[in-house]
XYZ file of N, CA, C and O in Angstrom:
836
model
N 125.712 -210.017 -112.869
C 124.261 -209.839 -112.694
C 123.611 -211.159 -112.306
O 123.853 -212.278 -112.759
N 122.682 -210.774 -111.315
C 122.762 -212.144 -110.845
C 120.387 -212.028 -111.332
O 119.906 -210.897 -111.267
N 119.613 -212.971 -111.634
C 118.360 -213.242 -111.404
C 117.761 -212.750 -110.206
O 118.407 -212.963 -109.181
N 116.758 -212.188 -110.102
C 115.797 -212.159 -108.536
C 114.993 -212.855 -108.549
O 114.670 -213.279 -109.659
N 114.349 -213.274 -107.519
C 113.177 -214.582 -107.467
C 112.002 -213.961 -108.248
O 111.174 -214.800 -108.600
N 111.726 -212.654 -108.610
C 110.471 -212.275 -109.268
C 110.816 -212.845 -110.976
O 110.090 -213.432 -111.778
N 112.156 -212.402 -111.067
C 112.812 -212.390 -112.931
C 112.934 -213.993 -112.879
O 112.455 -214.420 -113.930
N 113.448 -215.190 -111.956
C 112.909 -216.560 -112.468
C 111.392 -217.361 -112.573
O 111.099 -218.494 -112.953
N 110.664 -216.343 -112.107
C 109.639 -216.782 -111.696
C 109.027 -216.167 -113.264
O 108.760 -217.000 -114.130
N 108.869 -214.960 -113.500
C 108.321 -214.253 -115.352
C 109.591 -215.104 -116.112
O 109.137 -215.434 -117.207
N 110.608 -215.460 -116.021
C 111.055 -215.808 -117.244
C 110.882 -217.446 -117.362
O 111.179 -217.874 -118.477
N 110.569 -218.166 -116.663
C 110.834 -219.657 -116.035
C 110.658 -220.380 -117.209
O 111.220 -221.465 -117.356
N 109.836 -219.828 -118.181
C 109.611 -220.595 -119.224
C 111.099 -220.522 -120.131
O 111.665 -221.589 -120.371
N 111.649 -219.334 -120.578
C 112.833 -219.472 -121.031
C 113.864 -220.012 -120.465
O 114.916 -220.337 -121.015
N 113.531 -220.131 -119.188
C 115.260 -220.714 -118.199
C 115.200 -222.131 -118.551
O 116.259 -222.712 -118.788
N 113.981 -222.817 -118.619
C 114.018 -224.257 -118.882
C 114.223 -224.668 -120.666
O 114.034 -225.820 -121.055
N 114.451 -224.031 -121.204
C 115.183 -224.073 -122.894
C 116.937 -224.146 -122.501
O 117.642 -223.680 -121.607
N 117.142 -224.952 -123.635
C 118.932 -225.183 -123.520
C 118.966 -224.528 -124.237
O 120.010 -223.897 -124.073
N 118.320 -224.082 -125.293
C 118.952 -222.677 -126.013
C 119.068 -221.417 -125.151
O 120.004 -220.692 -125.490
N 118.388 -221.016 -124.188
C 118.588 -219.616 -123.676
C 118.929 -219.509 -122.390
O 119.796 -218.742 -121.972
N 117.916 -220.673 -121.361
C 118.928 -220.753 -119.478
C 118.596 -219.352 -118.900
O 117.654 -218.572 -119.038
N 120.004 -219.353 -118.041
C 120.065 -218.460 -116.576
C 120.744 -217.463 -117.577
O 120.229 -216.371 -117.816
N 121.953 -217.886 -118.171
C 122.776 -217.161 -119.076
C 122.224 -216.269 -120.710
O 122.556 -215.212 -121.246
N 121.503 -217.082 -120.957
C 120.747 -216.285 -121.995
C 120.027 -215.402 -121.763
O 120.117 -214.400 -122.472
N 118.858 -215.453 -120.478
C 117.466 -214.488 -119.947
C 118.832 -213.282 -119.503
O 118.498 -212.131 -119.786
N 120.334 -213.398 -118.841
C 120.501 -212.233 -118.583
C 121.194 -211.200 -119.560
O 121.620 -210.068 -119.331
N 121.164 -212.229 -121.159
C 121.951 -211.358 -121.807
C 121.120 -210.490 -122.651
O 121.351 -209.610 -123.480
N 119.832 -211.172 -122.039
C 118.735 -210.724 -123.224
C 118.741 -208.908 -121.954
O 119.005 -207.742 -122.249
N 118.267 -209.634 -120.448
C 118.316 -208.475 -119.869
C 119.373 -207.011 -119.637
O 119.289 -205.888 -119.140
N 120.261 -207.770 -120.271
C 121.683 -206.493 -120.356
C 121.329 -206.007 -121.904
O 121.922 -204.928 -121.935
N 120.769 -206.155 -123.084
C 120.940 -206.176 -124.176
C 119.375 -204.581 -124.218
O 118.395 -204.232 -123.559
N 120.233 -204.118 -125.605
C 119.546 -202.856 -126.101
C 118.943 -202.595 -127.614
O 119.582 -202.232 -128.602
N 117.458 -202.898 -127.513
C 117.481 -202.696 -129.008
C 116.862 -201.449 -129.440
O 116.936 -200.410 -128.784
N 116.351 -201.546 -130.369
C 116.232 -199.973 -131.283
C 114.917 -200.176 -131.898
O 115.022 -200.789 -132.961
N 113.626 -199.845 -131.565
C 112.703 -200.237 -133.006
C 112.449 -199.288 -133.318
O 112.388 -198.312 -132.569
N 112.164 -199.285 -134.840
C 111.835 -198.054 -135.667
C 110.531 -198.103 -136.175
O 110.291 -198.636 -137.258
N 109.455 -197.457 -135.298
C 107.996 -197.630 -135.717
C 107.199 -197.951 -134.810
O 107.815 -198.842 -134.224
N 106.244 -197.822 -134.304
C 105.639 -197.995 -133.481
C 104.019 -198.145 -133.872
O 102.997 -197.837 -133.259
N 104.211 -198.643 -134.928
C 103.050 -199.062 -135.951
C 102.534 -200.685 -136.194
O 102.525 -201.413 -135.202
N 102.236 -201.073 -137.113
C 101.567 -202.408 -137.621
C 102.462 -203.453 -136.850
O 102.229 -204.246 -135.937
N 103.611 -203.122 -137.610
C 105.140 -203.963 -137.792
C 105.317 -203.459 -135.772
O 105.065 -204.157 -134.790
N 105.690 -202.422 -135.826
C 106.136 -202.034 -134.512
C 105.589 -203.029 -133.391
O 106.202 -203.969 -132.885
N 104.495 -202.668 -133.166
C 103.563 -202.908 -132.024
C 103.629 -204.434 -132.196
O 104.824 -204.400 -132.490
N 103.365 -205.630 -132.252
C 103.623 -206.748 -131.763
C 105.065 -207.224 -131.456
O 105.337 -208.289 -130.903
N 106.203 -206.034 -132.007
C 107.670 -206.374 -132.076
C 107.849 -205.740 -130.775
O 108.777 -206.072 -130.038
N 107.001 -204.844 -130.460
C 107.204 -203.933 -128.875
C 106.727 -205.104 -127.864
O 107.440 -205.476 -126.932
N 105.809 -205.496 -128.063
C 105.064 -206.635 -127.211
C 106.510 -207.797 -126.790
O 107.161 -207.633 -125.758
N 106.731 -208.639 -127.536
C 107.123 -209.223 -127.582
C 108.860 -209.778 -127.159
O 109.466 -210.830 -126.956
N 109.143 -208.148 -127.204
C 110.551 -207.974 -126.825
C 110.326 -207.728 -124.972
O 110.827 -208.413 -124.080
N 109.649 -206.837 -124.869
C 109.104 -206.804 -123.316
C 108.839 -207.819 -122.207
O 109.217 -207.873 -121.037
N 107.805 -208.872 -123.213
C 107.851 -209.913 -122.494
C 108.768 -210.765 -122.551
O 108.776 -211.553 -121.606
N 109.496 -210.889 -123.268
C 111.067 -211.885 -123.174
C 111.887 -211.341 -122.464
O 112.859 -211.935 -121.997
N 111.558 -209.804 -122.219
C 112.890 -209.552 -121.287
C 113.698 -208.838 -121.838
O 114.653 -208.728 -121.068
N 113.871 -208.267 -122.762
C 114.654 -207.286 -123.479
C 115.159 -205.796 -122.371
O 114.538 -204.761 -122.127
N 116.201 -206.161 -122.013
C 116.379 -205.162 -120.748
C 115.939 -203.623 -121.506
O 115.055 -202.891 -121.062
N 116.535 -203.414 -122.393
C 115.914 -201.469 -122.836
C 115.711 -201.603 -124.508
O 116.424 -202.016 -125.423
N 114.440 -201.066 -124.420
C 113.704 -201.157 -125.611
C 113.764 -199.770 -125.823
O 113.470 -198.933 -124.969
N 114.281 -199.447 -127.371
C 114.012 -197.864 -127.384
C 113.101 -197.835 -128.575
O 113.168 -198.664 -129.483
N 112.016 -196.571 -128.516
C 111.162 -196.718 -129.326
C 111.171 -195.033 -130.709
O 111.067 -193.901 -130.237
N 111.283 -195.204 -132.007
C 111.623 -194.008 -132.543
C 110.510 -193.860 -133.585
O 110.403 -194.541 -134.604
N 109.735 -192.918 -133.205
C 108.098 -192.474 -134.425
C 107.572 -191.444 -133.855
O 107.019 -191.303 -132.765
N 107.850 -190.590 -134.880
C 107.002 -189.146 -134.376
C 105.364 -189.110 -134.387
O 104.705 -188.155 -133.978
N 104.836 -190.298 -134.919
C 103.218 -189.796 -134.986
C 102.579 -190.263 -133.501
O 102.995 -190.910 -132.540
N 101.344 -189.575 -133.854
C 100.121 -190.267 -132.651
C 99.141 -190.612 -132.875
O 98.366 -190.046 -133.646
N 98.886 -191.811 -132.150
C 97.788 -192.864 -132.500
C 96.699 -192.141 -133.421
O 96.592 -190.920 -133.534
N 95.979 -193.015 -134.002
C 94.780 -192.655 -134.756
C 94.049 -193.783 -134.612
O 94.497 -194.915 -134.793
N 92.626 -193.445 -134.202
C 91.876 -194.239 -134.204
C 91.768 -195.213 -135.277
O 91.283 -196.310 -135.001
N 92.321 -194.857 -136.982
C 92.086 -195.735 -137.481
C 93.287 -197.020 -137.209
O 93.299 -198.134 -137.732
N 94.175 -196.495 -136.303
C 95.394 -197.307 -136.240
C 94.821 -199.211 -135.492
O 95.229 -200.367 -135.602
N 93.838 -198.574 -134.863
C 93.911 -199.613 -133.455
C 93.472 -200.748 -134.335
O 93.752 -201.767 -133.704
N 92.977 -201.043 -135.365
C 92.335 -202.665 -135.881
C 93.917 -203.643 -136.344
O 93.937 -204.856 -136.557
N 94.976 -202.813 -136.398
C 95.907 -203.495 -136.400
C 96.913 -203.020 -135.609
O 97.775 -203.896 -135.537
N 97.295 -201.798 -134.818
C 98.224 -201.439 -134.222
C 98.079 -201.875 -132.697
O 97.876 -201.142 -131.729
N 98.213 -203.062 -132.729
C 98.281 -203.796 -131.038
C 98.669 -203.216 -130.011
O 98.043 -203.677 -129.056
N 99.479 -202.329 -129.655
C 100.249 -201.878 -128.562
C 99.640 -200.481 -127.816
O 99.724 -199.973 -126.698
N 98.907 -200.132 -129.239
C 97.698 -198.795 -128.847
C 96.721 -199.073 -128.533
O 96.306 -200.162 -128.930
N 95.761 -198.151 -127.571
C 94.218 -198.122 -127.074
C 93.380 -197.231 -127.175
O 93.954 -196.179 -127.455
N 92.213 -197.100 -127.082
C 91.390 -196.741 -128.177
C 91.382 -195.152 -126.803
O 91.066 -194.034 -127.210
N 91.736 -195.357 -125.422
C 91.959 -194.117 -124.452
C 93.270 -193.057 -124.541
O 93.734 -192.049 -124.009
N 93.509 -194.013 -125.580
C 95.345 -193.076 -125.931
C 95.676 -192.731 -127.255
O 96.796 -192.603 -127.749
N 94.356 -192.572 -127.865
C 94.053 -191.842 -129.043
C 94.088 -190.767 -129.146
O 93.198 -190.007 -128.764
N 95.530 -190.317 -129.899
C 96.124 -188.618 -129.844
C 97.213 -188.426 -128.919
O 97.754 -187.363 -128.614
N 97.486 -189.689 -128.477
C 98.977 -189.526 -127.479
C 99.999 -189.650 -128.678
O 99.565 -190.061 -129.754
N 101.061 -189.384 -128.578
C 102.183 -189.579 -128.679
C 102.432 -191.497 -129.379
O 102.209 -192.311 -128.483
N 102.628 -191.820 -130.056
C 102.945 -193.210 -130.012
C 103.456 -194.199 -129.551
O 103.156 -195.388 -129.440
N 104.645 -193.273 -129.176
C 105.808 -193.691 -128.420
C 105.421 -193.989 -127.049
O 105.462 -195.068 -126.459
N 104.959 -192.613 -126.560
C 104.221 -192.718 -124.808
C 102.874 -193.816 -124.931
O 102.566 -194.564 -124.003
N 102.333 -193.778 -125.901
C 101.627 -194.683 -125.991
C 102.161 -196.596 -126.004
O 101.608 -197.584 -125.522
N 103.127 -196.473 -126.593
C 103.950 -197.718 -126.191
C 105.082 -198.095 -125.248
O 105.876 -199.033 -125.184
N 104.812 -196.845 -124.445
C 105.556 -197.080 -123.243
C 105.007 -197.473 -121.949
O 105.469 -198.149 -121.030
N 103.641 -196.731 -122.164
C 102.721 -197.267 -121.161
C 102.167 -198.660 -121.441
O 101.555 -199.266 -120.561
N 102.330 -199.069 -122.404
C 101.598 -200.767 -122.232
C 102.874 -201.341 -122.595
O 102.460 -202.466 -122.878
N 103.853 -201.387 -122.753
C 105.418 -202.169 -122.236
C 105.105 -202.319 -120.703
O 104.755 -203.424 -120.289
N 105.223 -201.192 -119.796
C 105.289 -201.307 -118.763
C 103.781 -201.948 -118.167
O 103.431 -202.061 -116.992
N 103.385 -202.144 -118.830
C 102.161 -203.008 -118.232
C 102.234 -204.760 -118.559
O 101.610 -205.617 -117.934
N 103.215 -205.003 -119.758
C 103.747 -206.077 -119.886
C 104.712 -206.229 -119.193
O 104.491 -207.274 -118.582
N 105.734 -205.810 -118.872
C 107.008 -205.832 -118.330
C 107.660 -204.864 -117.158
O 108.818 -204.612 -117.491
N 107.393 -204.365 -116.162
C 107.513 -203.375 -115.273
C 109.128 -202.995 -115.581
O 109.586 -201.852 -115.582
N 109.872 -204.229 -115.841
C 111.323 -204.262 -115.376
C 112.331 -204.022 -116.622
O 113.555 -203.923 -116.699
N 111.369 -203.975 -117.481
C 111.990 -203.289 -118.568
C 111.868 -201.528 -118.878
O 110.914 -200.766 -118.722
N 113.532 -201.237 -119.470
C 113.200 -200.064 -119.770
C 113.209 -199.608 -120.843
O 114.033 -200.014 -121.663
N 112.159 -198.480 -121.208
C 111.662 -197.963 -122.436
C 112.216 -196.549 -122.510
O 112.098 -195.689 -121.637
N 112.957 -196.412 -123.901
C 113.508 -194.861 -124.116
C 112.457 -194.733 -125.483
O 112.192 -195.532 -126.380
N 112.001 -193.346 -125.194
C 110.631 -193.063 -126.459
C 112.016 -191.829 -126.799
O 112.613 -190.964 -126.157
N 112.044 -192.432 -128.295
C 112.136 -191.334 -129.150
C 111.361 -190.807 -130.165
O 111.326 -191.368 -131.260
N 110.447 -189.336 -129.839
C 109.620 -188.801 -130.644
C 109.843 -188.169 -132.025
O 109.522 -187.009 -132.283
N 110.497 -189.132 -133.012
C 111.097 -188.285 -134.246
C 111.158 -189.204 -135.066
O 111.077 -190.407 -134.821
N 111.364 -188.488 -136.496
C 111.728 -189.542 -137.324
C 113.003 -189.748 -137.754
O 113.820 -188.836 -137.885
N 113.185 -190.718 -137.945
C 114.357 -191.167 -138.478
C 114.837 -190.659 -139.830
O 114.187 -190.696 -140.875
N 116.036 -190.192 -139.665
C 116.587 -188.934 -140.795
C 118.262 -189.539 -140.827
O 118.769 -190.449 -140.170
N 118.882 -188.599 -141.909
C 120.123 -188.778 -141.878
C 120.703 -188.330 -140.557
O 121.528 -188.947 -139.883
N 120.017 -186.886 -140.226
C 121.170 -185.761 -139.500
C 120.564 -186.525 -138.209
O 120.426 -185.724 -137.285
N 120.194 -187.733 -137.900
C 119.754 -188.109 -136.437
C 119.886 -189.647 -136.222
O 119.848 -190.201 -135.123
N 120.064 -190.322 -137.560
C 120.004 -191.740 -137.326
C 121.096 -192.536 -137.057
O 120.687 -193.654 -136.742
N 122.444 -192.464 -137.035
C 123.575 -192.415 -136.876
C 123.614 -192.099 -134.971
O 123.884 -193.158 -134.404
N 123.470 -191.271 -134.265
C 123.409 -191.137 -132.868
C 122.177 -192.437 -132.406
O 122.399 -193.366 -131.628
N 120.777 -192.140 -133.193
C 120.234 -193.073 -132.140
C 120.729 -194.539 -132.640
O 121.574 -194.910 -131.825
N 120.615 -195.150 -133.266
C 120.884 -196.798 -133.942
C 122.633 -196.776 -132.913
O 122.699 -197.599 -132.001
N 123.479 -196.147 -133.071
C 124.282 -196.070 -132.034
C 124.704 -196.418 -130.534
O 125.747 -196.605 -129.908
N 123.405 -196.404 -130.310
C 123.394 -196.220 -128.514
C 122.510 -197.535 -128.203
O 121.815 -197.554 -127.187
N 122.553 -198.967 -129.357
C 122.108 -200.167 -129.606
C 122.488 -200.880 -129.847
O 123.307 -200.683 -130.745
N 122.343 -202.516 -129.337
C 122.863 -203.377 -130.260
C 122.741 -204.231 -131.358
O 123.538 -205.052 -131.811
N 121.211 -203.793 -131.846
C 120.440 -204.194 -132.452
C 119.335 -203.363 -132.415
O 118.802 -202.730 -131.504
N 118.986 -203.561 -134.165
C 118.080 -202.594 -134.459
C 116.868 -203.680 -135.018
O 117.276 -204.758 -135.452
N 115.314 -203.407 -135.019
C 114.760 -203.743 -135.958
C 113.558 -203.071 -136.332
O 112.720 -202.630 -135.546
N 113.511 -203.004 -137.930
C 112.884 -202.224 -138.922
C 110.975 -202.747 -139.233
O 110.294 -203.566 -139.850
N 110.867 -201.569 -138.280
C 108.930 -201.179 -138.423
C 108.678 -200.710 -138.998
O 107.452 -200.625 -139.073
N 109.372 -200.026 -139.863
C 108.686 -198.509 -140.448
C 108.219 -199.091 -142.005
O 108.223 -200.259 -142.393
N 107.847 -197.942 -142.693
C 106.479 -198.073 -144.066
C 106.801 -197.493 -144.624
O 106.015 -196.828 -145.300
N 108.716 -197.256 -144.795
C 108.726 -196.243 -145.781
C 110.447 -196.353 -146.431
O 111.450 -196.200 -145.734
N 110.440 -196.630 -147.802
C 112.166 -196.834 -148.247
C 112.740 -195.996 -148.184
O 113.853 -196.436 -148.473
N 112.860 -194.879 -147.984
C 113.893 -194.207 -147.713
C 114.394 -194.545 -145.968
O 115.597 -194.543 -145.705
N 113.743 -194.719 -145.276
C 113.676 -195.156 -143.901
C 114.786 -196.790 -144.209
O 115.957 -197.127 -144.033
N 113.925 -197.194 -144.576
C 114.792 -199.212 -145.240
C 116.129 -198.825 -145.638
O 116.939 -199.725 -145.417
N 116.688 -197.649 -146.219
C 117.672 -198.589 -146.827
C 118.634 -196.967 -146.350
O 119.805 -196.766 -146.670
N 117.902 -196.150 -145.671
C 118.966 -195.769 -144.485
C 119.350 -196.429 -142.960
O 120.157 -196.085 -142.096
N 118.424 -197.486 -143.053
C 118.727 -198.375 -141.547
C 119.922 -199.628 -142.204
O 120.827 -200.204 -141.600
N 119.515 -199.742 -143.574
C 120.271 -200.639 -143.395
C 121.862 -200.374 -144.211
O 122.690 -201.269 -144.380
N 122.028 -198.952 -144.640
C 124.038 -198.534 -144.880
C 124.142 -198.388 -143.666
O 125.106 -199.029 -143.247
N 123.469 -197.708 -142.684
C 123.959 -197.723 -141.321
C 124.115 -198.835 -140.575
O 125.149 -198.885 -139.908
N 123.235 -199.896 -140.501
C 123.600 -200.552 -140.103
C 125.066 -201.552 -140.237
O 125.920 -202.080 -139.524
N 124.679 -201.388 -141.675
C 126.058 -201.835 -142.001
C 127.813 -201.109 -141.568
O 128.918 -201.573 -141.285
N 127.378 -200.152 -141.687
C 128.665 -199.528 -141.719
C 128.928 -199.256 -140.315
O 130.119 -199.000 -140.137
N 127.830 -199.209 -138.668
C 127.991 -199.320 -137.429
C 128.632 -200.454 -136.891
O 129.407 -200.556 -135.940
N 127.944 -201.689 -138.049
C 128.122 -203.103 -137.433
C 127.306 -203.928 -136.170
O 127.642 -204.616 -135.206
N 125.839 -203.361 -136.862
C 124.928 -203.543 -135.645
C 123.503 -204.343 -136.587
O 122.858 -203.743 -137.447
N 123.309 -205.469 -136.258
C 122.685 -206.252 -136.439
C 121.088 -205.675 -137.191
O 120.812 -204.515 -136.885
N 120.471 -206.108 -137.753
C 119.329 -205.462 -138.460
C 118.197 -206.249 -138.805
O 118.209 -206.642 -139.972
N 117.096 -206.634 -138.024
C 116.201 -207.579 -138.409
C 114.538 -206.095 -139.147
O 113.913 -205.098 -138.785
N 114.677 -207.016 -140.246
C 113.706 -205.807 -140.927
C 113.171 -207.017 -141.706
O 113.617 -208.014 -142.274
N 111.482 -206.176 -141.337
C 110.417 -206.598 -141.713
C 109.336 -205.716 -142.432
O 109.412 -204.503 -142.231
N 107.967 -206.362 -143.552
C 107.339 -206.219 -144.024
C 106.290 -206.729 -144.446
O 106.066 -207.929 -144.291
N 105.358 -205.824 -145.125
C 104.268 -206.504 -145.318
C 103.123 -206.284 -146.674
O 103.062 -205.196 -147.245
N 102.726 -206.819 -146.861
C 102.130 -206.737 -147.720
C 100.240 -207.089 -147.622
O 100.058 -207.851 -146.672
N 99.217 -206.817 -148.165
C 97.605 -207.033 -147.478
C 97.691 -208.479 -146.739
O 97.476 -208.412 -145.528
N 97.918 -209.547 -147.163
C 97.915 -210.610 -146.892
C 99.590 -211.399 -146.800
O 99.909 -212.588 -146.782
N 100.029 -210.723 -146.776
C 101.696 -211.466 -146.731
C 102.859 -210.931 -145.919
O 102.611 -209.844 -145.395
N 104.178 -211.470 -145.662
C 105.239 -210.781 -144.912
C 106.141 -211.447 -145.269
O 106.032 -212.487 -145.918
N 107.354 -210.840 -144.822
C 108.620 -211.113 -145.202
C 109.440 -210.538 -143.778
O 109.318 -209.489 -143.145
N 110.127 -211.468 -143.638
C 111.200 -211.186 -142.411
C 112.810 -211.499 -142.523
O 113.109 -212.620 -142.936
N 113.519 -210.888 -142.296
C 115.354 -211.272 -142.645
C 115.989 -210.324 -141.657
O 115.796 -209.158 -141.315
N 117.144 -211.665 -141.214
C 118.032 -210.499 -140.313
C 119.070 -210.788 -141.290
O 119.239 -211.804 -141.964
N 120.088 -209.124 -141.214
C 121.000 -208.626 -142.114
C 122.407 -208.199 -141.025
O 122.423 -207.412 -140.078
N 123.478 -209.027 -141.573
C 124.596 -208.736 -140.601
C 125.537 -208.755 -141.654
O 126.397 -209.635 -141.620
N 125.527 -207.603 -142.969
C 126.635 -207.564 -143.744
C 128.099 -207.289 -143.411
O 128.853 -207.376 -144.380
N 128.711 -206.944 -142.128
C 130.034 -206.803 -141.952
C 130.422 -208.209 -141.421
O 131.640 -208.355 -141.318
N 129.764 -209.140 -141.106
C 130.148 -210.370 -140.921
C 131.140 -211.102 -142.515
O 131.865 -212.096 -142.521
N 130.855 -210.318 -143.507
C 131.720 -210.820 -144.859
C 130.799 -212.190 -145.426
O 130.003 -212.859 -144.766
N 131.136 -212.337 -146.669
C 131.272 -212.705 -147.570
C 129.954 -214.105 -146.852
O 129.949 -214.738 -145.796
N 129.235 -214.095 -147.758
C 127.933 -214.912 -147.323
C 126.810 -214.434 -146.343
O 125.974 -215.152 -145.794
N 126.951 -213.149 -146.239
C 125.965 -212.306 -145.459
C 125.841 -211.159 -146.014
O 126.593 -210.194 -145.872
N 124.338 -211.277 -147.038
C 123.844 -209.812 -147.454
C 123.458 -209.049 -146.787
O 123.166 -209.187 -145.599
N 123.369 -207.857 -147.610
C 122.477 -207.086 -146.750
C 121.367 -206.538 -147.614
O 121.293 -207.000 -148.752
N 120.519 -205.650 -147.252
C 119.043 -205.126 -147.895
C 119.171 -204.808 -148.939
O 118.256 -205.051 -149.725
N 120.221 -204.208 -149.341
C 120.810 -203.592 -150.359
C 121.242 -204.228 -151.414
O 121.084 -203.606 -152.464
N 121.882 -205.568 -151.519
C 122.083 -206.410 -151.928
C 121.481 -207.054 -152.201
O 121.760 -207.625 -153.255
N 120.473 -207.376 -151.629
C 119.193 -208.226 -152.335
C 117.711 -207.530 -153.077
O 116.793 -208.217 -153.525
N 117.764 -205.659 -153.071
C 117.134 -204.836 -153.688
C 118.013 -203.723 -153.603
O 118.232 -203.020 -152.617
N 118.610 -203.620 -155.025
C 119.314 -202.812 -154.933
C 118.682 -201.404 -155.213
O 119.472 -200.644 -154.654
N 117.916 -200.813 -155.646
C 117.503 -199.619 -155.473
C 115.649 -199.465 -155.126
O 114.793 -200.219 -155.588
N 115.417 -198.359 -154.261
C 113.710 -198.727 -153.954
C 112.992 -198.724 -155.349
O 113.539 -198.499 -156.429
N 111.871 -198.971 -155.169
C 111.047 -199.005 -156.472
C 109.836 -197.994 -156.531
O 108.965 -197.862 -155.670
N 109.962 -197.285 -157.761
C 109.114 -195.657 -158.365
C 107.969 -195.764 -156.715
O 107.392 -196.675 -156.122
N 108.134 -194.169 -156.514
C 107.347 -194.002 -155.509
C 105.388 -194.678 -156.154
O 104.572 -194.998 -155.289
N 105.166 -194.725 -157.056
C 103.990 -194.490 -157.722
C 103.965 -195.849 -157.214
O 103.063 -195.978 -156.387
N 104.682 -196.984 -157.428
C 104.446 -198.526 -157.388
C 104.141 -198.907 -155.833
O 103.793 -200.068 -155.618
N 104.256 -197.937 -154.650
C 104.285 -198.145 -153.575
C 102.983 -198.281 -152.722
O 103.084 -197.367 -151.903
N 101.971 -198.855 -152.516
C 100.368 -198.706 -152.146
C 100.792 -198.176 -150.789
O 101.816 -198.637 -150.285
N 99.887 -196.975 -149.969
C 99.574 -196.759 -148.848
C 99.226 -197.386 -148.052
O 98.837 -198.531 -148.280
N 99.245 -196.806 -146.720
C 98.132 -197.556 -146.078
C 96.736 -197.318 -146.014
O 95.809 -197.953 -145.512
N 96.812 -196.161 -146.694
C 95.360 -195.408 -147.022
C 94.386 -196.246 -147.885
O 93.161 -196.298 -147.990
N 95.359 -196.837 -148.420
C 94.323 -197.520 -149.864
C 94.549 -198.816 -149.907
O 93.781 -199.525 -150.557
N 95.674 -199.387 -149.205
C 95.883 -200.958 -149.256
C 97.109 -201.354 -147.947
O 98.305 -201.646 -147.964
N 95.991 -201.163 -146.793
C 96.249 -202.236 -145.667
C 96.705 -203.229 -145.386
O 97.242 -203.784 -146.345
N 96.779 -204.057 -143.940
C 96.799 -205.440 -144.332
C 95.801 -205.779 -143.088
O 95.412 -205.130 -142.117
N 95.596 -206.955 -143.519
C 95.126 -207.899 -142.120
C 95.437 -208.096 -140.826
O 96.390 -208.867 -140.716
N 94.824 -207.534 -139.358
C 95.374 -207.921 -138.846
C 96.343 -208.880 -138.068
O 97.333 -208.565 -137.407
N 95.828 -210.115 -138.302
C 96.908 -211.028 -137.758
C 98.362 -211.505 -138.746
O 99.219 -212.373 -138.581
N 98.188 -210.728 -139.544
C 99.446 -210.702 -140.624
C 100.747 -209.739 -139.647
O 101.923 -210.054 -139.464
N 100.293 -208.994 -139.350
C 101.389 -207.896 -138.789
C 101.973 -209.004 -137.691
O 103.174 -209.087 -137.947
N 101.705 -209.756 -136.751
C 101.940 -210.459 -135.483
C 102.917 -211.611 -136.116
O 103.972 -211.835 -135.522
N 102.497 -212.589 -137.689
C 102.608 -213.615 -137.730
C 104.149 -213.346 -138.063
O 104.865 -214.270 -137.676
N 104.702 -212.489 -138.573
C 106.431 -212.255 -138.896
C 106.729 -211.981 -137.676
O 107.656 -212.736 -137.384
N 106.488 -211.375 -136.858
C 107.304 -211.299 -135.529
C 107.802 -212.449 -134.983
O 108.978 -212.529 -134.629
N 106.523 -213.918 -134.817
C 106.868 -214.975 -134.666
C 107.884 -215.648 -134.669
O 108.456 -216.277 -133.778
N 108.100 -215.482 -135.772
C 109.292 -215.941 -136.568
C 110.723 -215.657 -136.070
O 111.665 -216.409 -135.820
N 110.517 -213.820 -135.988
C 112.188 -213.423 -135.819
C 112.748 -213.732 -134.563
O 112.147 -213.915 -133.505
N 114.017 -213.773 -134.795
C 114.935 -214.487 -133.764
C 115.402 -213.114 -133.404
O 116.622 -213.137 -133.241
N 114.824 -211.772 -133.193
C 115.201 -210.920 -132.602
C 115.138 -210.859 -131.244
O 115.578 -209.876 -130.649
């Protein structure tokens, strides 16, 4: 695979890093990830993979926008209120990134389905708002052998970790560092306890996804 004068010209800023080059921008462009959510967490992780170049972004959340989404859900607009989420973050990928491609998957993530999609990736990372979701991404992940950057949040706080437990012995995984979720009752909504917007953006920063 060789660069076109349009792909050095959008990536130019990464080609001139010795961490990433000619060789890195194309592995990023051959490379497939998985996000799960298309929410708080989601939407600046959608942004962000697009514009680096992430050759196929696949996107997996059955809901559709809600107006109350947009004060923190970046990737939605206030004209695509009641779309689909997914189509909703497919159309502003491609307004960041023409040359990337976006697979919308409209569903949620379940046993009898999560195993095929996390599959057809090489990397997954975790948007979603909900533990049973957490800590089925991450036996699967484990047991696929596919990389897992999962994130969270809290009104004012976040937490970010990538998890590569089949690498052995000095690499946990989610599970390992919380071993069982905690009483549904202890869990705040988003109904009743939000967060800030620029909290959702500031962990993305960070990940080396």
């Amino acid at each position: 695979m060789e660069l076109s004068e349009e792909q050095f010209q959008r990536y130019a800023r990464h080609l001139i890093l010795d961490e990433v080059g000619e060789e890195g921008q194309i592995r990023l462009l051959k490379s497939r990830v998985l996000v799960v959510g298309a929410g708080g967490l989601g939407s600046p992780m959608l942004l962000y993979l697009a514009a680096a170049g992430v050759g196929t972004i696949g996107i997996t959340d059955p809901d559709r926008v809600d107006l109350t989404n947009l004060q923190r859900q970046i990737v939605h607009a206030t004209e695509r209120v009641g779309a689909l989420k997914v189509e909703s973050a497919r159309e502003a990928l491609a307004a960041v990134n023409p040359g990337v491609c976006v697979e919308a998957h409209p569903v949620r993530l379940a046993p009898e389905n999560a195993e095929a999609l996390i599959g057809g990736y090489d990397l997954v990372a975790d948007g979603s708002d909900n533990f049973a979701t957490r800590y089925l991404l991450t036996d699967l992940c484990f047991r696929l052998e596919k990389p897992l950057v999962a994130a969270a949040l809290s009104p004012f706080e976040g937490q970010i970790s990538t998890f590569r437990p089949y690498l052995g012995a000095g690499h946990p995984c989610y599970r390992c560092l919380f071993r069982e979720p905690p009483p549904p009752d202890l869990v705040p909504r988003c109904e009743t306890s939000s967060a800030r917007s620029p909290a959702f953006s500031a962990p993305c920063r960070r990940s080396r996804c």
